[in-house]
Tab-separated table of C-alpha atoms and ligand atoms in Angstrom:
chain	number	residue	atom	x	y	z
A	10	MET	CA	71.900	57.397	-158.053
A	11	ASN	CA	69.574	59.134	-155.672
A	12	LYS	CA	69.937	61.841	-153.042
A	13	GLU	CA	70.354	59.305	-150.328
A	14	SER	CA	73.540	57.837	-151.966
A	15	PHE	CA	75.365	61.019	-150.980
A	16	GLY	CA	74.442	60.730	-147.329
A	17	LYS	CA	72.105	62.646	-145.202
A	18	ASP	CA	74.535	65.456	-144.286
A	19	PHE	CA	75.440	66.280	-147.897
A	20	LYS	CA	74.816	69.934	-148.677
A	21	TRP	CA	72.709	70.586	-151.763
A	22	GLY	CA	72.700	74.158	-153.018
A	23	VAL	CA	72.710	76.695	-155.716
A	24	SER	CA	75.191	79.518	-156.251
A	25	THR	CA	75.086	83.076	-157.457
A	26	ALA	CA	77.134	86.377	-157.290
A	27	ALA	CA	76.024	89.907	-156.479
A	28	PHE	CA	77.239	91.648	-159.570
A	29	GLN	CA	75.787	88.982	-161.862
A	30	ILE	CA	72.302	89.128	-160.524
A	31	GLU	CA	71.434	92.149	-158.391
A	32	GLY	CA	71.311	95.083	-160.762
A	33	SER	CA	70.492	98.390	-158.896
A	34	HIS	CA	74.092	99.469	-159.444
A	35	ASP	CA	73.583	102.869	-157.925
A	36	THR	CA	70.595	102.345	-155.667
A	37	ASP	CA	70.407	103.158	-151.983
A	38	GLY	CA	73.850	104.585	-151.622
A	39	LYS	CA	75.821	101.845	-153.353
A	40	GLY	CA	79.302	102.911	-154.565
A	41	LEU	CA	80.838	102.035	-157.909
A	42	SER	CA	82.627	98.738	-158.366
A	43	ILE	CA	85.443	97.962	-160.796
A	44	TRP	CA	82.894	95.955	-162.871
A	45	ASP	CA	80.520	98.976	-163.085
A	46	VAL	CA	83.354	100.955	-164.559
A	47	PHE	CA	84.699	98.185	-166.754
A	48	THR	CA	81.305	97.427	-168.269
A	49	ALA	CA	80.845	101.063	-169.114
A	50	GLN	CA	83.892	101.062	-171.304
A	51	LYS	CA	83.528	100.334	-174.995
A	52	SER	CA	84.226	96.923	-176.348
A	53	LYS	CA	85.122	95.216	-173.058
A	54	ILE	CA	81.794	93.177	-172.925
A	55	LYS	CA	80.320	91.230	-175.824
A	56	GLY	CA	77.462	93.266	-177.211
A	57	THR	CA	78.429	96.115	-175.025
A	58	GLN	CA	76.208	94.781	-172.339
A	59	ASP	CA	76.237	95.891	-168.700
A	60	ALA	CA	74.766	94.659	-165.375
A	61	ARG	CA	72.947	97.829	-164.251
A	62	LYS	CA	69.692	95.780	-164.124
A	63	ALA	CA	70.952	92.152	-164.549
A	64	CYS	CA	68.256	89.930	-163.072
A	65	ASP	CA	66.951	92.669	-160.740
A	66	PHE	CA	67.575	90.356	-157.789
A	67	TYR	CA	67.894	93.483	-155.694
A	68	ASN	CA	64.150	94.043	-156.030
A	69	LEU	CA	63.045	90.454	-156.967
A	70	TYR	CA	64.891	88.581	-154.203
A	71	LYS	CA	61.659	87.284	-152.624
A	72	THR	CA	60.486	85.938	-155.969
A	73	ASP	CA	63.819	84.119	-156.415
A	74	ILE	CA	64.066	82.825	-152.953
A	75	ASN	CA	60.585	81.477	-153.224
A	76	LEU	CA	61.712	79.673	-156.400
A	77	ILE	CA	64.661	78.191	-154.547
A	78	ARG	CA	62.278	76.896	-151.954
A	79	SER	CA	59.892	75.517	-154.625
A	80	LEU	CA	62.827	73.567	-156.058
A	81	ASN	CA	63.544	71.994	-152.635
A	82	ILE	CA	67.039	73.495	-152.603
A	83	PRO	CA	68.079	73.840	-148.969
A	84	ASN	CA	71.266	76.021	-149.341
A	85	PHE	CA	71.845	79.300	-151.261
A	86	ARG	CA	75.250	80.734	-151.958
A	87	PHE	CA	75.386	84.546	-152.821
A	88	SER	CA	77.962	87.126	-152.469
A	89	ILE	CA	78.069	90.508	-150.773
A	90	SER	CA	78.775	93.597	-152.816
A	91	TRP	CA	81.573	95.382	-150.977
A	92	PRO	CA	80.699	98.792	-152.524
A	93	ARG	CA	77.057	98.406	-151.397
A	94	LEU	CA	78.213	98.205	-147.795
A	95	MET	CA	81.153	100.564	-148.096
A	96	PRO	CA	80.744	102.954	-151.062
A	97	ASN	CA	84.448	103.986	-150.863
A	98	GLY	CA	85.732	100.534	-149.828
A	99	ILE	CA	86.969	101.940	-146.565
A	100	GLY	CA	85.507	104.314	-143.957
A	101	GLU	CA	81.891	105.238	-144.329
A	102	VAL	CA	79.364	102.418	-143.925
A	103	ASN	CA	76.142	102.504	-146.002
A	104	GLN	CA	73.384	101.304	-143.597
A	105	ARG	CA	70.960	100.856	-146.495
A	106	GLY	CA	73.334	98.221	-148.017
A	107	ILE	CA	73.415	96.386	-144.676
A	108	ASP	CA	69.663	96.585	-144.457
A	109	TYR	CA	69.319	95.056	-147.919
A	110	TYR	CA	71.397	91.960	-147.026
A	111	ASN	CA	69.561	91.685	-143.731
A	112	ARG	CA	66.303	91.469	-145.692
A	113	VAL	CA	67.767	88.745	-147.982
A	114	ILE	CA	69.231	86.736	-145.097
A	115	ASP	CA	66.073	87.092	-143.003
A	116	PHE	CA	63.872	86.009	-145.870
A	117	LEU	CA	66.048	83.033	-146.630
A	118	LEU	CA	65.895	81.878	-142.995
A	119	GLU	CA	62.112	82.427	-142.978
A	120	CYS	CA	61.918	80.098	-146.037
A	121	GLY	CA	64.077	77.454	-144.242
A	122	ILE	CA	67.038	78.008	-146.618
A	123	GLU	CA	70.539	78.204	-145.286
A	124	PRO	CA	72.595	81.276	-146.376
A	125	TRP	CA	76.218	80.687	-147.642
A	126	VAL	CA	77.975	84.032	-148.049
A	127	THR	CA	80.938	84.832	-150.359
A	128	LEU	CA	82.735	87.962	-149.264
A	129	TYR	CA	84.518	88.659	-152.598
A	130	HIS	CA	83.140	87.693	-155.905
A	131	TRP	CA	85.115	90.223	-157.948
A	132	ASP	CA	83.280	93.583	-157.462
A	133	LEU	CA	86.000	95.548	-155.813
A	134	PRO	CA	84.997	99.096	-154.821
A	135	TYR	CA	86.312	101.382	-157.628
A	136	ALA	CA	87.539	103.831	-155.079
A	137	LEU	CA	90.068	101.177	-153.916
A	138	GLU	CA	91.101	100.428	-157.523
A	139	LEU	CA	92.131	104.051	-157.693
A	140	LYS	CA	94.525	103.312	-154.971
A	141	GLY	CA	95.890	100.291	-156.803
A	142	GLY	CA	93.262	97.772	-155.873
A	143	TRP	CA	94.726	94.236	-155.501
A	144	THR	CA	98.137	95.477	-156.381
A	145	ASN	CA	98.310	97.589	-153.214
A	146	ARG	CA	99.375	95.691	-150.086
A	147	ASP	CA	97.105	97.918	-147.989
A	148	ILE	CA	94.185	95.798	-149.355
A	149	VAL	CA	94.945	93.353	-146.470
A	150	SER	CA	93.710	95.851	-143.910
A	151	TRP	CA	90.956	97.248	-146.146
A	152	PHE	CA	89.622	93.725	-146.512
A	153	GLU	CA	89.980	92.975	-142.862
A	154	ASP	CA	87.714	96.008	-142.075
A	155	TYR	CA	85.111	94.899	-144.695
A	156	THR	CA	85.208	91.399	-143.331
A	157	GLU	CA	84.742	92.564	-139.735
A	158	LEU	CA	81.731	94.674	-140.894
A	159	CYS	CA	80.111	91.633	-142.579
A	160	ALA	CA	80.838	89.309	-139.672
A	161	ARG	CA	79.408	91.794	-137.076
A	162	SER	CA	76.411	92.614	-139.258
A	163	PHE	CA	75.390	89.120	-140.354
A	164	GLY	CA	77.350	86.594	-138.228
A	165	ASP	CA	74.398	86.130	-135.814
A	166	ARG	CA	72.443	84.542	-138.586
A	167	VAL	CA	74.952	83.403	-141.183
A	168	SER	CA	77.137	80.323	-140.309
A	169	ASN	CA	78.652	79.481	-143.762
A	170	TRP	CA	81.308	81.852	-145.067
A	171	MET	CA	83.595	81.841	-148.123
A	172	VAL	CA	86.270	84.535	-148.362
A	173	MET	CA	87.268	84.417	-152.098
A	174	ASN	CA	85.723	83.337	-155.296
A	175	GLU	CA	88.156	81.895	-157.800
A	176	PRO	CA	91.358	83.893	-157.126
A	177	SER	CA	93.151	82.370	-160.052
A	178	VAL	CA	90.494	83.731	-162.480
A	179	PHE	CA	90.226	87.275	-161.174
A	180	THR	CA	94.001	87.759	-160.880
A	181	GLY	CA	94.711	86.130	-164.185
A	182	ALA	CA	91.918	87.723	-166.261
A	183	GLY	CA	91.811	91.009	-164.368
A	184	TYR	CA	95.503	91.711	-163.641
A	185	PHE	CA	97.492	89.698	-166.177
A	186	LEU	CA	95.391	89.527	-169.344
A	187	GLY	CA	93.244	92.569	-168.757
A	188	VAL	CA	90.102	90.943	-170.133
A	189	HIS	CA	88.221	91.256	-166.828
A	190	ALA	CA	87.847	94.289	-164.539
A	191	PRO	CA	89.862	96.236	-163.713
A	192	GLY	CA	91.511	95.565	-167.105
A	193	LYS	CA	95.159	95.604	-165.762
A	194	SER	CA	97.815	93.574	-167.392
A	195	GLY	CA	101.419	92.454	-167.067
A	196	LEU	CA	103.486	90.290	-164.860
A	197	THR	CA	104.081	92.769	-162.044
A	198	ASN	CA	100.338	93.586	-161.594
A	199	TYR	CA	99.573	89.877	-161.645
A	200	LEU	CA	102.233	88.808	-159.103
A	201	LYS	CA	101.343	91.496	-156.735
A	202	ALA	CA	97.644	90.720	-156.970
A	203	VAL	CA	98.371	86.971	-156.455
A	204	HIS	CA	100.346	87.553	-153.223
A	205	HIS	CA	97.953	90.139	-151.742
A	206	THR	CA	94.955	87.824	-152.465
A	207	THR	CA	96.659	85.029	-150.674
A	208	LEU	CA	97.470	87.291	-147.623
A	209	VAL	CA	93.855	88.583	-147.675
A	210	THR	CA	92.325	85.100	-147.783
A	211	ALA	CA	94.114	83.933	-144.669
A	212	ALA	CA	93.728	87.312	-142.885
A	213	ALA	CA	89.906	87.317	-143.519
A	214	GLY	CA	89.659	83.717	-142.303
A	215	ARG	CA	91.199	84.858	-139.012
A	216	VAL	CA	88.720	87.812	-138.716
A	217	LEU	CA	85.784	85.559	-139.298
A	218	ARG	CA	87.081	83.070	-136.762
A	219	ASN	CA	87.482	85.735	-134.089
A	220	ILE	CA	84.052	87.268	-134.548
A	221	VAL	CA	81.984	84.248	-135.486
A	222	PRO	CA	83.741	81.494	-133.566
A	223	HIS	CA	81.398	78.662	-134.612
A	224	ALA	CA	81.254	79.584	-138.223
A	225	ASN	CA	81.905	77.171	-141.092
A	226	ILE	CA	84.672	79.038	-142.836
A	227	GLY	CA	85.864	78.313	-146.362
A	228	THR	CA	87.207	79.808	-149.573
A	229	THR	CA	86.660	78.729	-153.210
A	230	PHE	CA	89.045	77.869	-156.039
A	231	SER	CA	88.539	77.279	-159.746
A	232	CYS	CA	90.060	73.992	-160.835
A	233	THR	CA	90.461	72.155	-164.101
A	234	HIS	CA	91.714	68.684	-164.826
A	235	ILE	CA	94.746	69.124	-167.056
A	236	GLU	CA	96.050	66.503	-169.550
A	237	PRO	CA	98.964	66.674	-171.915
A	238	ALA	CA	98.295	66.801	-175.617
A	239	SER	CA	100.695	63.871	-176.248
A	240	LEU	CA	103.009	61.634	-174.374
A	241	ARG	CA	106.013	63.778	-175.486
A	242	TYR	CA	108.049	64.863	-172.569
A	243	ARG	CA	107.715	68.578	-173.351
A	244	ASP	CA	103.901	68.402	-173.587
A	245	GLN	CA	103.789	66.484	-170.245
A	246	MET	CA	105.995	69.068	-168.514
A	247	ALA	CA	103.794	71.844	-170.080
A	248	ALA	CA	100.752	70.251	-168.619
A	249	HIS	CA	102.501	69.963	-165.325
A	250	ARG	CA	103.317	73.640	-165.206
A	251	VAL	CA	99.777	74.692	-166.226
A	252	ASP	CA	98.277	72.388	-163.616
A	253	ALA	CA	100.570	73.984	-160.960
A	254	LEU	CA	99.689	77.466	-162.113
A	255	LEU	CA	95.946	77.046	-162.306
A	256	ASN	CA	95.241	74.424	-159.659
A	257	ARG	CA	97.960	74.810	-156.990
A	258	THR	CA	99.020	78.491	-156.791
A	259	PHE	CA	96.402	79.541	-154.301
A	260	ILE	CA	95.688	76.433	-152.180
A	261	GLU	CA	99.256	75.484	-151.349
A	262	PRO	CA	100.405	78.647	-149.577
A	263	LEU	CA	97.149	78.629	-147.550
A	264	ILE	CA	97.966	75.168	-146.154
A	265	GLY	CA	101.557	75.953	-145.419
A	266	MET	CA	103.241	74.530	-148.540
A	267	GLY	CA	104.223	77.847	-150.053
A	268	TYR	CA	103.788	78.723	-153.689
A	269	PRO	CA	104.542	75.909	-156.251
A	270	GLN	CA	107.639	77.927	-157.408
A	271	SER	CA	109.748	74.963	-158.411
A	272	ASP	CA	107.046	73.816	-160.834
A	273	VAL	CA	106.211	77.325	-162.067
A	274	PRO	CA	109.553	79.169	-162.064
A	275	VAL	CA	108.084	82.558	-162.844
A	276	LEU	CA	106.349	82.464	-159.447
A	277	ARG	CA	109.810	82.909	-157.893
A	278	LYS	CA	109.464	86.576	-158.772
A	279	LEU	CA	106.676	86.779	-156.158
A	280	ASP	CA	109.448	86.867	-153.506
A	281	ARG	CA	109.975	90.490	-154.293
A	282	TYR	CA	106.581	91.317	-152.756
A	283	ARG	CA	106.898	89.143	-149.665
A	284	SER	CA	107.919	90.604	-146.357
A	285	GLY	CA	108.272	89.854	-142.624
A	286	ASN	CA	105.973	87.093	-141.463
A	287	ASP	CA	104.173	86.523	-144.704
A	288	ASP	CA	104.929	82.767	-144.837
A	289	ARG	CA	103.183	82.402	-141.504
A	290	ASP	CA	100.402	84.926	-142.273
A	291	MET	CA	99.451	83.146	-145.507
A	292	VAL	CA	98.265	80.163	-143.723
A	293	PHE	CA	94.765	79.586	-142.339
A	294	ASP	CA	93.040	76.450	-141.203
A	295	PHE	CA	89.823	76.537	-143.234
A	296	ASP	CA	86.946	74.325	-142.289
A	297	PHE	CA	86.246	73.557	-145.918
A	298	ILE	CA	87.436	74.516	-149.399
A	299	GLY	CA	85.014	75.081	-152.260
A	300	LEU	CA	86.003	73.693	-155.612
A	301	GLN	CA	84.468	74.953	-158.917
A	302	CYS	CA	84.990	72.715	-161.856
A	303	TYR	CA	83.462	72.914	-165.254
A	304	THR	CA	85.756	71.247	-167.865
A	305	ARG	CA	89.171	69.815	-168.613
A	306	GLU	CA	92.005	71.416	-170.565
A	307	ILE	CA	94.463	69.774	-172.927
A	308	VAL	CA	97.885	71.416	-172.890
A	309	LYS	CA	100.815	71.399	-175.325
A	310	ALA	CA	104.332	72.982	-175.136
A	311	SER	CA	104.595	76.305	-176.778
A	312	VAL	CA	107.613	78.571	-177.144
A	313	PHE	CA	105.328	81.439	-177.984
A	314	THR	CA	103.628	81.732	-174.620
A	315	PRO	CA	105.810	83.832	-172.197
A	316	TYR	CA	106.660	82.604	-168.745
A	317	ILE	CA	104.792	79.340	-168.897
A	318	HIS	CA	105.755	78.065	-172.405
A	319	ALA	CA	102.578	76.132	-172.676
A	320	ALA	CA	99.296	76.579	-174.646
A	321	LEU	CA	95.695	75.160	-174.356
A	322	VAL	CA	94.455	73.143	-177.247
A	323	LYS	CA	90.989	74.678	-177.699
A	324	ALA	CA	88.049	72.360	-177.281
A	325	GLU	CA	86.508	73.655	-180.545
A	326	ARG	CA	89.541	72.255	-182.383
A	327	ARG	CA	89.301	68.870	-180.677
A	328	ASN	CA	85.943	67.782	-182.121
A	329	VAL	CA	84.383	67.187	-178.719
A	330	ASP	CA	81.084	68.110	-177.085
A	331	CYS	CA	81.135	71.776	-175.885
A	332	THR	CA	78.996	74.119	-173.895
A	333	ASP	CA	78.070	77.619	-175.058
A	334	MET	CA	81.242	78.771	-173.290
A	335	LYS	CA	83.161	76.530	-175.750
A	336	TRP	CA	84.173	74.411	-172.752
A	337	GLU	CA	84.443	70.702	-173.354
A	338	VAL	CA	81.890	68.671	-171.539
A	339	PHE	CA	83.999	66.077	-169.707
A	340	PRO	CA	82.322	64.890	-166.429
A	341	PRO	CA	85.420	62.855	-165.264
A	342	SER	CA	87.315	66.080	-164.735
A	343	ILE	CA	85.389	66.760	-161.508
A	344	TYR	CA	86.315	63.258	-160.282
A	345	HIS	CA	90.078	63.740	-161.007
A	346	ILE	CA	89.984	67.183	-159.349
A	347	LEU	CA	88.371	65.809	-156.243
A	348	LYS	CA	90.869	62.985	-156.059
A	349	LYS	CA	93.741	65.526	-156.524
A	350	PHE	CA	92.493	67.940	-153.797
A	351	GLY	CA	91.539	64.933	-151.623
A	352	THR	CA	95.174	64.033	-151.258
A	353	TYR	CA	96.059	67.263	-149.390
A	354	GLU	CA	96.025	66.285	-145.718
A	355	LYS	CA	95.418	69.727	-144.474
A	356	ILE	CA	92.114	70.128	-146.355
A	357	ARG	CA	89.467	69.137	-143.990
A	358	LYS	CA	86.445	69.035	-146.238
A	359	ILE	CA	85.561	69.836	-149.867
A	360	ILE	CA	82.352	71.289	-151.185
A	361	ILE	CA	81.634	71.630	-154.919
A	362	THR	CA	80.626	75.320	-154.731
A	363	GLU	CA	79.981	75.584	-158.472
A	364	ASN	CA	79.245	73.252	-161.411
A	365	GLY	CA	76.919	73.751	-164.305
A	366	ALA	CA	76.816	74.581	-167.939
A	367	ALA	CA	75.640	77.239	-170.475
A	368	PHE	CA	73.580	75.980	-173.351
A	369	PRO	CA	71.454	77.832	-175.970
A	370	ASP	CA	68.146	77.528	-174.144
A	371	LYS	CA	64.931	78.449	-175.880
A	372	VAL	CA	61.439	78.905	-174.589
A	373	VAL	CA	58.980	76.751	-176.523
A	374	GLN	CA	55.389	76.970	-175.482
A	375	GLY	CA	56.274	78.270	-172.143
A	376	LYS	CA	58.763	75.569	-171.423
A	377	VAL	CA	62.622	75.275	-171.543
A	378	MET	CA	63.627	71.659	-172.288
A	379	ASP	CA	67.322	71.864	-171.513
A	380	GLU	CA	68.173	68.090	-171.689
A	381	GLN	CA	71.881	68.857	-172.177
A	382	ARG	CA	72.091	70.704	-168.861
A	383	THR	CA	70.115	68.082	-167.095
A	384	LYS	CA	72.496	65.378	-168.373
A	385	TYR	CA	75.510	67.516	-167.610
A	386	ILE	CA	74.490	67.831	-163.961
A	387	GLN	CA	73.542	64.102	-163.633
A	388	ASP	CA	76.785	62.995	-165.145
A	389	HIS	CA	78.854	65.240	-162.923
A	390	LEU	CA	77.000	64.086	-159.834
A	391	LEU	CA	77.828	60.496	-160.743
A	392	GLN	CA	81.510	61.508	-160.769
A	393	VAL	CA	81.224	63.287	-157.473
A	394	LEU	CA	79.570	60.197	-155.958
A	395	LYS	CA	82.296	57.985	-157.394
A	396	ALA	CA	84.982	60.205	-155.673
A	397	LYS	CA	82.955	60.201	-152.447
A	398	ASN	CA	82.621	56.444	-152.455
A	399	GLU	CA	86.369	56.186	-152.901
A	400	GLY	CA	86.854	58.107	-149.711
A	401	VAL	CA	87.182	61.731	-150.797
A	402	LYS	CA	85.721	64.074	-148.166
A	403	VAL	CA	83.326	65.817	-150.493
A	404	ASP	CA	80.258	67.085	-148.528
A	405	GLY	CA	78.276	69.194	-150.856
A	406	TYR	CA	77.296	70.213	-154.402
A	407	PHE	CA	76.052	73.605	-155.552
A	408	VAL	CA	74.777	74.247	-159.058
A	409	TRP	CA	75.926	77.327	-160.940
A	410	SER	CA	73.474	79.012	-161.230
A	411	LEU	CA	70.049	79.729	-159.896
A	412	THR	CA	68.979	81.947	-162.680
A	413	ASP	CA	70.606	82.972	-166.003
A	414	ASN	CA	72.705	85.927	-165.270
A	415	PHE	CA	75.444	88.274	-166.438
A	416	GLU	CA	78.409	86.205	-167.498
A	417	TRP	CA	81.108	88.834	-167.065
A	418	ALA	CA	82.954	89.663	-170.396
A	419	GLU	CA	80.580	87.309	-172.203
A	420	GLY	CA	77.548	89.344	-171.383
A	421	TYR	CA	74.082	87.762	-171.204
A	422	HIS	CA	74.473	85.299	-173.986
A	423	PRO	CA	75.627	82.161	-172.032
A	424	ARG	CA	72.688	80.952	-170.005
A	425	PHE	CA	73.728	79.042	-166.938
A	426	GLY	CA	70.496	79.025	-164.941
A	427	LEU	CA	68.212	76.332	-163.619
A	428	ILE	CA	65.739	79.082	-164.201
A	429	TYR	CA	65.393	81.018	-167.543
A	430	VAL	CA	65.304	84.788	-167.356
A	431	ASP	CA	63.562	86.951	-169.952
A	432	TYR	CA	65.667	90.075	-169.539
A	433	ASP	CA	62.992	92.375	-171.115
A	434	THR	CA	60.213	91.384	-168.742
A	435	GLN	CA	62.232	89.857	-165.889
A	436	GLU	CA	59.886	86.820	-166.172
A	437	ARG	CA	61.291	83.588	-164.740
A	438	ILE	CA	60.677	80.117	-166.229
A	439	VAL	CA	61.994	77.037	-164.344
A	440	LYS	CA	63.848	74.922	-166.885
A	441	GLN	CA	63.581	71.138	-167.119
A	442	SER	CA	66.926	70.835	-165.199
A	443	GLY	CA	65.426	72.792	-162.375
A	444	LEU	CA	62.405	70.471	-162.298
A	445	TRP	CA	64.644	67.485	-162.363
A	446	LEU	CA	66.645	68.806	-159.479
A	447	ARG	CA	63.471	69.594	-157.580
A	448	ASP	CA	62.279	65.971	-157.921
A	449	PHE	CA	65.749	64.573	-157.160
A	450	LEU	CA	65.905	66.559	-153.924
A	451	SER	CA	62.348	65.736	-152.917
A	452	GLU	CA	63.154	61.980	-152.823
A	453	VAL	CA	63.068	60.528	-149.281
B	530	NOJ	C1	83.014	80.977	-162.214
B	530	NOJ	C2	82.514	82.200	-161.459
B	530	NOJ	O1	82.607	82.080	-160.087
B	530	NOJ	C3	81.135	82.683	-161.900
B	530	NOJ	O2	80.977	84.036	-161.566
B	530	NOJ	C4	80.884	82.395	-163.306
B	530	NOJ	O3	79.707	82.902	-163.804
B	530	NOJ	C5	80.887	80.883	-163.557
B	530	NOJ	N1	82.069	80.286	-163.001
B	530	NOJ	C6	80.595	80.440	-164.961
B	530	NOJ	O4	81.695	80.885	-165.747
């Protein structure tokens, strides 16, 4: 396998998110996000850590962008912090926030690196959460205004846009389980958040299309290959339900298939929150979709789990190789996922917008020898190539992540970076995986 086997138009990149790297949580007029408030609450985050400083990307963006260039990575995915641009989520615009992203974008372009912007990577303005956040249908127009501001401010230089990051995770963890910001739970909050997220995704796609007509517009999904724990019918049906819930709930309405309600009956309750032209308004013809795949899950039937009657068999209990997130290392998952999404005719193009792994990296004599991560990336790339060679329209691969960063409720312990960060000194050390990628991408 070499770079050329993927074709010359294949997009190679690295991904990040504002809240996980920027720090400067209250600098230059930024408003609070739900994650600023969530991390300030006791016992929500492992080790009571927060992201007030994170990787200090806000100040060190030139250092990090120079590192991207030194690793021969031509594309950089990052997200915009909504409350940095609009401290209250609506109304007043913070020019200093816009100036900051202009500096980042201009420096990327100066370095010959293509910017890929995600509009929403989970840091909702707290002021909007006070009005109900994703459970309030008004979020459709709030988000349209925010998208318009981004498109008008940056659309002259940014061609690649992603509306959402992993809707299934932020609605599930943030609005059903309450383990991510804003810490809401219960079926009603979850279903409202799901439906409004779907409406917003399509609406923001239309705003981008109108304002930046030639843009490459996408949105990203988390996805996991699901297998039943046994051949028993009830385990197979449980796996089918979990697959529909995790992998199909958000993509299918966007391409005109509606929610997978016959496979996940509890989603029928979504109908309470539908109105008027929603079926039509939920659809948008995206140029690409981003898939983010890390592992597989094994599922068994369970009468104890409400609504879905299925449970995951934890990887730790299965005696398999795991990452620091306790996620099984199973490279064929990305192949199966690509094949699965590749069968939807309405999907024009797929880009792997995240793949990577957390391992317990250590600095020894100034070096980080992360063989496991290097192998993880290589093995996943082989699976991507296999799917591509079998005809799946997969056109890019972005590693999660550039540097180690703030892993949400897990704090700083899981290290996902190609570059090690010493959080006390903000020193960066390129890991062996980063050097491998640099050499791989330099091949002619
Ligand atoms: C999914 C999310 O998009 C990202 O924020 C997170 O850090 C990685 N995957 C790893 O969990």
